[in-house]
Amino acid sequence: MKLLSDIIALSGWNTSMLMLLAKATVILVAALGITVAMQRASAGARHLVWLITLGALLLVPALATFTPLRMEILPARAQSLANIDQAPTVRLPETSGTPARPEASSVSPATSKFSPAAGITSVDEGFPASMSGFSLLVAIWASIAAILIASLGYGALMVRRIVRNSHALDSQDWLTPLYEVSDRLELDEPPRLLSSEDAKMPFACGFLKPTIVLPAECATWTEDRRRAVLLHELAHVRRHDLVGHTLGRLACAVYWFH
């Protein structure tokens, strides 16, 4: 019975967690159904659906935490004072001589039902027993989420190191196709174009200052291949795919069990 009472006391928080997981699952299933129905739509449209879904998943815990606001209402002070004034007065009979010494209680404080020590002991015995399994699940979730977020941070540091050690491709045979493709995609400003010995394949990076990094072998590419690669990477820049990629990695870290 003690274990059951502790579980019931914690059921409110557990229910909130289950509702959070249920909402996230419904959002993911809905997004999957929408994208399946959009098979004939463009890849950009399906990408937008998943981008909105990832943003919603990351907002669900915040919305569940801060809404609705719980307000505690205290009883009126006047009503409490009125109840005290209306309480009946008990008069004790007058006795002469030395008052009788009360007999010792047969129930010791340690075993009394109303003993504070007894209440603390019961909570201390039941609380770990009811929380051990749930705490283990939370610890596993937090450990894997921390590893995934650390992996994202490590990848960002590696990209920053590659960009720092790269050299600019500022020759005319690179700037001409870069400007032409940027105008074709209606970009306000073309990104930086770099080459690195550490890059194994082309990639775009940079939130505030978009950058395209190409492998060192790009010097041997033909004009057509240069334009094709620039068109692919500049399309990522135009759609702000780095934002979606980062949101996806964060959502996967939080909801990795999905």
mmCIF file with all atom_site columns, C-alpha atoms in Angstrom, residues 20-145:
data_model
loop_
_atom_site.group_PDB
_atom_site.id
_atom_site.type_symbol
_atom_site.label_atom_id
_atom_site.label_alt_id
_atom_site.label_comp_id
_atom_site.label_asym_id
_atom_site.label_entity_id
_atom_site.label_seq_id
_atom_site.pdbx_PDB_ins_code
_atom_site.Cartn_x
_atom_site.Cartn_y
_atom_site.Cartn_z
_atom_site.occupancy
_atom_site.B_iso_or_equiv
_atom_site.pdbx_formal_charge
_atom_site.auth_seq_id
_atom_site.auth_comp_id
_atom_site.auth_asym_id
_atom_site.auth_atom_id
_atom_site.pdbx_PDB_model_num
ATOM 1   C CA . LEU A 1 20  ? 4.187   15.116 -23.876 1.00 0.00 ? 20  LEU A CA 1
ATOM 2   C CA . LEU A 1 21  ? 5.297   11.917 -25.585 1.00 0.00 ? 21  LEU A CA 1
ATOM 3   C CA . ALA A 1 22  ? 1.812   11.374 -26.978 1.00 0.00 ? 22  ALA A CA 1
ATOM 4   C CA . LYS A 1 23  ? 1.718   14.877 -28.470 1.00 0.00 ? 23  LYS A CA 1
ATOM 5   C CA . ALA A 1 24  ? 5.150   14.427 -30.075 1.00 0.00 ? 24  ALA A CA 1
ATOM 6   C CA . THR A 1 25  ? 4.089   11.088 -31.534 1.00 0.00 ? 25  THR A CA 1
ATOM 7   C CA . VAL A 1 26  ? 0.896   12.568 -32.980 1.00 0.00 ? 26  VAL A CA 1
ATOM 8   C CA . ILE A 1 27  ? 2.892   15.411 -34.582 1.00 0.00 ? 27  ILE A CA 1
ATOM 9   C CA . LEU A 1 28  ? 5.360   12.979 -36.165 1.00 0.00 ? 28  LEU A CA 1
ATOM 10  C CA . VAL A 1 29  ? 2.647   10.648 -37.453 1.00 0.00 ? 29  VAL A CA 1
ATOM 11  C CA . ALA A 1 30  ? 0.737   13.604 -38.913 1.00 0.00 ? 30  ALA A CA 1
ATOM 12  C CA . ALA A 1 31  ? 3.865   14.891 -40.681 1.00 0.00 ? 31  ALA A CA 1
ATOM 13  C CA . LEU A 1 32  ? 4.573   11.424 -42.049 1.00 0.00 ? 32  LEU A CA 1
ATOM 14  C CA . GLY A 1 33  ? 1.036   11.155 -43.385 1.00 0.00 ? 33  GLY A CA 1
ATOM 15  C CA . ILE A 1 34  ? 1.238   14.595 -45.010 1.00 0.00 ? 34  ILE A CA 1
ATOM 16  C CA . THR A 1 35  ? 4.535   13.859 -46.747 1.00 0.00 ? 35  THR A CA 1
ATOM 17  C CA . VAL A 1 36  ? 3.278   10.487 -47.972 1.00 0.00 ? 36  VAL A CA 1
ATOM 18  C CA . ALA A 1 37  ? 0.269   12.257 -49.473 1.00 0.00 ? 37  ALA A CA 1
ATOM 19  C CA . MET A 1 38  ? 2.640   14.793 -51.096 1.00 0.00 ? 38  MET A CA 1
ATOM 20  C CA . GLN A 1 39  ? 4.607   12.274 -53.130 1.00 0.00 ? 39  GLN A CA 1
ATOM 21  C CA . ARG A 1 40  ? 3.945   14.248 -56.320 1.00 0.00 ? 40  ARG A CA 1
ATOM 22  C CA . ALA A 1 41  ? 4.854   17.564 -54.707 1.00 0.00 ? 41  ALA A CA 1
ATOM 23  C CA . SER A 1 42  ? 8.314   19.081 -54.929 1.00 0.00 ? 42  SER A CA 1
ATOM 24  C CA . ALA A 1 43  ? 11.095  18.077 -52.560 1.00 0.00 ? 43  ALA A CA 1
ATOM 25  C CA . GLY A 1 44  ? 11.154  21.648 -51.274 1.00 0.00 ? 44  GLY A CA 1
ATOM 26  C CA . ALA A 1 45  ? 7.497   21.415 -50.213 1.00 0.00 ? 45  ALA A CA 1
ATOM 27  C CA . ARG A 1 46  ? 8.082   18.148 -48.332 1.00 0.00 ? 46  ARG A CA 1
ATOM 28  C CA . HIS A 1 47  ? 11.189  19.661 -46.778 1.00 0.00 ? 47  HIS A CA 1
ATOM 29  C CA . LEU A 1 48  ? 9.108   22.598 -45.519 1.00 0.00 ? 48  LEU A CA 1
ATOM 30  C CA . VAL A 1 49  ? 6.631   20.203 -43.874 1.00 0.00 ? 49  VAL A CA 1
ATOM 31  C CA . TRP A 1 50  ? 9.396   18.461 -41.955 1.00 0.00 ? 50  TRP A CA 1
ATOM 32  C CA . LEU A 1 51  ? 11.032  21.772 -41.048 1.00 0.00 ? 51  LEU A CA 1
ATOM 33  C CA . ILE A 1 52  ? 7.779   22.977 -39.458 1.00 0.00 ? 52  ILE A CA 1
ATOM 34  C CA . THR A 1 53  ? 7.383   19.592 -37.751 1.00 0.00 ? 53  THR A CA 1
ATOM 35  C CA . LEU A 1 54  ? 10.853  19.745 -36.204 1.00 0.00 ? 54  LEU A CA 1
ATOM 36  C CA . GLY A 1 55  ? 10.207  23.254 -34.914 1.00 0.00 ? 55  GLY A CA 1
ATOM 37  C CA . ALA A 1 56  ? 6.900   22.140 -33.404 1.00 0.00 ? 56  ALA A CA 1
ATOM 38  C CA . LEU A 1 57  ? 8.566   19.175 -31.682 1.00 0.00 ? 57  LEU A CA 1
ATOM 39  C CA . LEU A 1 58  ? 11.086  21.457 -30.002 1.00 0.00 ? 58  LEU A CA 1
ATOM 40  C CA . LEU A 1 59  ? 8.318   23.862 -28.906 1.00 0.00 ? 59  LEU A CA 1
ATOM 41  C CA . VAL A 1 60  ? 6.090   21.162 -27.370 1.00 0.00 ? 60  VAL A CA 1
ATOM 42  C CA . PRO A 1 61  ? 8.093   20.817 -24.085 1.00 0.00 ? 61  PRO A CA 1
ATOM 43  C CA . ALA A 1 62  ? 8.203   24.599 -23.617 1.00 0.00 ? 62  ALA A CA 1
ATOM 44  C CA . LEU A 1 63  ? 4.472   25.000 -24.234 1.00 0.00 ? 63  LEU A CA 1
ATOM 45  C CA . ALA A 1 64  ? 3.681   22.084 -21.920 1.00 0.00 ? 64  ALA A CA 1
ATOM 46  C CA . THR A 1 65  ? 5.855   23.616 -19.183 1.00 0.00 ? 65  THR A CA 1
ATOM 47  C CA . PHE A 1 66  ? 4.627   27.207 -19.231 1.00 0.00 ? 66  PHE A CA 1
ATOM 48  C CA . THR A 1 67  ? 0.934   26.705 -20.076 1.00 0.00 ? 67  THR A CA 1
ATOM 49  C CA . PRO A 1 68  ? -1.522  26.686 -18.533 1.00 0.00 ? 68  PRO A CA 1
ATOM 50  C CA . LEU A 1 69  ? -0.409  28.903 -15.646 1.00 0.00 ? 69  LEU A CA 1
ATOM 51  C CA . ARG A 1 70  ? -1.420  27.500 -12.278 1.00 0.00 ? 70  ARG A CA 1
ATOM 52  C CA . MET A 1 71  ? -2.631  30.047 -9.716  1.00 0.00 ? 71  MET A CA 1
ATOM 53  C CA . GLU A 1 72  ? -3.134  29.176 -6.056  1.00 0.00 ? 72  GLU A CA 1
ATOM 54  C CA . ILE A 1 73  ? -6.011  31.019 -4.319  1.00 0.00 ? 73  ILE A CA 1
ATOM 55  C CA . LEU A 1 74  ? -5.608  31.576 -0.575  1.00 0.00 ? 74  LEU A CA 1
ATOM 56  C CA . PRO A 1 75  ? -8.726  31.519 1.706   1.00 0.00 ? 75  PRO A CA 1
ATOM 57  C CA . ALA A 1 76  ? -10.118 34.874 2.761   1.00 0.00 ? 76  ALA A CA 1
ATOM 58  C CA . ARG A 1 77  ? -8.486  36.142 5.991   1.00 0.00 ? 77  ARG A CA 1
ATOM 59  C CA . ALA A 1 78  ? -11.775 37.480 7.301   1.00 0.00 ? 78  ALA A CA 1
ATOM 60  C CA . GLN A 1 79  ? -13.421 34.072 6.962   1.00 0.00 ? 79  GLN A CA 1
ATOM 61  C CA . SER A 1 80  ? -10.569 32.419 8.872   1.00 0.00 ? 80  SER A CA 1
ATOM 62  C CA . LEU A 1 81  ? -10.842 34.939 11.718  1.00 0.00 ? 81  LEU A CA 1
ATOM 63  C CA . ALA A 1 82  ? -14.614 34.489 11.861  1.00 0.00 ? 82  ALA A CA 1
ATOM 64  C CA . ASN A 1 83  ? -14.213 30.742 12.251  1.00 0.00 ? 83  ASN A CA 1
ATOM 65  C CA . ILE A 1 84  ? -11.796 31.296 15.139  1.00 0.00 ? 84  ILE A CA 1
ATOM 66  C CA . ASP A 1 85  ? -14.171 33.736 16.893  1.00 0.00 ? 85  ASP A CA 1
ATOM 67  C CA . GLN A 1 86  ? -17.102 31.315 16.612  1.00 0.00 ? 86  GLN A CA 1
ATOM 68  C CA . ALA A 1 87  ? -15.186 28.383 18.131  1.00 0.00 ? 87  ALA A CA 1
ATOM 69  C CA . PRO A 1 88  ? -16.759 27.226 21.467  1.00 0.00 ? 88  PRO A CA 1
ATOM 70  C CA . THR A 1 89  ? -14.890 27.959 24.690  1.00 0.00 ? 89  THR A CA 1
ATOM 71  C CA . VAL A 1 90  ? -14.115 24.939 26.897  1.00 0.00 ? 90  VAL A CA 1
ATOM 72  C CA . ARG A 1 91  ? -13.990 25.575 30.672  1.00 0.00 ? 91  ARG A CA 1
ATOM 73  C CA . LEU A 1 92  ? -11.989 23.189 32.813  1.00 0.00 ? 92  LEU A CA 1
ATOM 74  C CA . PRO A 1 93  ? -13.303 22.290 36.302  1.00 0.00 ? 93  PRO A CA 1
ATOM 75  C CA . GLU A 1 94  ? -11.461 23.888 39.201  1.00 0.00 ? 94  GLU A CA 1
ATOM 76  C CA . THR A 1 95  ? -9.539  21.471 41.447  1.00 0.00 ? 95  THR A CA 1
ATOM 77  C CA . SER A 1 96  ? -7.799  22.016 44.759  1.00 0.00 ? 96  SER A CA 1
ATOM 78  C CA . GLY A 1 97  ? -4.468  20.691 45.768  1.00 0.00 ? 97  GLY A CA 1
ATOM 79  C CA . THR A 1 98  ? -1.715  19.414 43.618  1.00 0.00 ? 98  THR A CA 1
ATOM 80  C CA . PRO A 1 99  ? -2.799  18.481 40.105  1.00 0.00 ? 99  PRO A CA 1
ATOM 81  C CA . ALA A 1 100 ? -2.599  14.842 39.270  1.00 0.00 ? 100 ALA A CA 1
ATOM 82  C CA . ARG A 1 101 ? 0.401   13.832 37.169  1.00 0.00 ? 101 ARG A CA 1
ATOM 83  C CA . PRO A 1 102 ? -0.687  12.486 33.800  1.00 0.00 ? 102 PRO A CA 1
ATOM 84  C CA . GLU A 1 103 ? 0.119   8.902  33.146  1.00 0.00 ? 103 GLU A CA 1
ATOM 85  C CA . ALA A 1 104 ? 2.736   8.120  30.549  1.00 0.00 ? 104 ALA A CA 1
ATOM 86  C CA . SER A 1 105 ? 1.358   7.176  27.181  1.00 0.00 ? 105 SER A CA 1
ATOM 87  C CA . SER A 1 106 ? 1.634   3.552  26.291  1.00 0.00 ? 106 SER A CA 1
ATOM 88  C CA . VAL A 1 107 ? 2.448   4.457  22.698  1.00 0.00 ? 107 VAL A CA 1
ATOM 89  C CA . SER A 1 108 ? 6.037   5.574  22.158  1.00 0.00 ? 108 SER A CA 1
ATOM 90  C CA . PRO A 1 109 ? 6.744   8.563  19.891  1.00 0.00 ? 109 PRO A CA 1
ATOM 91  C CA . ALA A 1 110 ? 8.850   6.402  17.578  1.00 0.00 ? 110 ALA A CA 1
ATOM 92  C CA . THR A 1 111 ? 5.869   4.134  16.797  1.00 0.00 ? 111 THR A CA 1
ATOM 93  C CA . SER A 1 112 ? 3.091   6.695  17.035  1.00 0.00 ? 112 SER A CA 1
ATOM 94  C CA . LYS A 1 113 ? 0.895   7.103  14.002  1.00 0.00 ? 113 LYS A CA 1
ATOM 95  C CA . PHE A 1 114 ? 1.335   10.867 14.207  1.00 0.00 ? 114 PHE A CA 1
ATOM 96  C CA . SER A 1 115 ? 5.066   10.805 14.935  1.00 0.00 ? 115 SER A CA 1
ATOM 97  C CA . PRO A 1 116 ? 7.064   12.968 12.503  1.00 0.00 ? 116 PRO A CA 1
ATOM 98  C CA . ALA A 1 117 ? 9.861   10.432 12.593  1.00 0.00 ? 117 ALA A CA 1
ATOM 99  C CA . ALA A 1 118 ? 7.515   7.651  11.556  1.00 0.00 ? 118 ALA A CA 1
ATOM 100 C CA . GLY A 1 119 ? 6.202   9.691  8.616   1.00 0.00 ? 119 GLY A CA 1
ATOM 101 C CA . ILE A 1 120 ? 9.697   10.514 7.377   1.00 0.00 ? 120 ILE A CA 1
ATOM 102 C CA . THR A 1 121 ? 10.721  6.861  7.625   1.00 0.00 ? 121 THR A CA 1
ATOM 103 C CA . SER A 1 122 ? 7.759   5.731  5.547   1.00 0.00 ? 122 SER A CA 1
ATOM 104 C CA . VAL A 1 123 ? 8.523   8.266  2.796   1.00 0.00 ? 123 VAL A CA 1
ATOM 105 C CA . ASP A 1 124 ? 12.213  7.431  2.798   1.00 0.00 ? 124 ASP A CA 1
ATOM 106 C CA . GLU A 1 125 ? 11.442  3.746  2.386   1.00 0.00 ? 125 GLU A CA 1
ATOM 107 C CA . GLY A 1 126 ? 8.823   4.116  -0.340  1.00 0.00 ? 126 GLY A CA 1
ATOM 108 C CA . PHE A 1 127 ? 10.224  6.978  -2.458  1.00 0.00 ? 127 PHE A CA 1
ATOM 109 C CA . PRO A 1 128 ? 13.318  5.227  -3.891  1.00 0.00 ? 128 PRO A CA 1
ATOM 110 C CA . ALA A 1 129 ? 11.379  2.039  -4.482  1.00 0.00 ? 129 ALA A CA 1
ATOM 111 C CA . SER A 1 130 ? 8.771   3.822  -6.586  1.00 0.00 ? 130 SER A CA 1
ATOM 112 C CA . MET A 1 131 ? 11.231  6.054  -8.459  1.00 0.00 ? 131 MET A CA 1
ATOM 113 C CA . SER A 1 132 ? 14.065  3.632  -9.182  1.00 0.00 ? 132 SER A CA 1
ATOM 114 C CA . GLY A 1 133 ? 12.726  2.351  -12.497 1.00 0.00 ? 133 GLY A CA 1
ATOM 115 C CA . PHE A 1 134 ? 11.501  5.726  -13.708 1.00 0.00 ? 134 PHE A CA 1
ATOM 116 C CA . SER A 1 135 ? 14.721  7.458  -12.662 1.00 0.00 ? 135 SER A CA 1
ATOM 117 C CA . LEU A 1 136 ? 16.705  4.856  -14.593 1.00 0.00 ? 136 LEU A CA 1
ATOM 118 C CA . LEU A 1 137 ? 14.719  5.574  -17.771 1.00 0.00 ? 137 LEU A CA 1
ATOM 119 C CA . VAL A 1 138 ? 15.226  9.319  -17.354 1.00 0.00 ? 138 VAL A CA 1
ATOM 120 C CA . ALA A 1 139 ? 18.956  8.802  -16.818 1.00 0.00 ? 139 ALA A CA 1
ATOM 121 C CA . ILE A 1 140 ? 19.233  6.689  -19.975 1.00 0.00 ? 140 ILE A CA 1
ATOM 122 C CA . TRP A 1 141 ? 17.308  9.270  -22.006 1.00 0.00 ? 141 TRP A CA 1
ATOM 123 C CA . ALA A 1 142 ? 19.411  12.167 -20.682 1.00 0.00 ? 142 ALA A CA 1
ATOM 124 C CA . SER A 1 143 ? 22.695  10.327 -21.292 1.00 0.00 ? 143 SER A CA 1
ATOM 125 C CA . ILE A 1 144 ? 21.918  9.540  -24.935 1.00 0.00 ? 144 ILE A CA 1
ATOM 126 C CA . ALA A 1 145 ? 20.534  13.046 -25.530 1.00 0.00 ? 145 ALA A CA 1
#
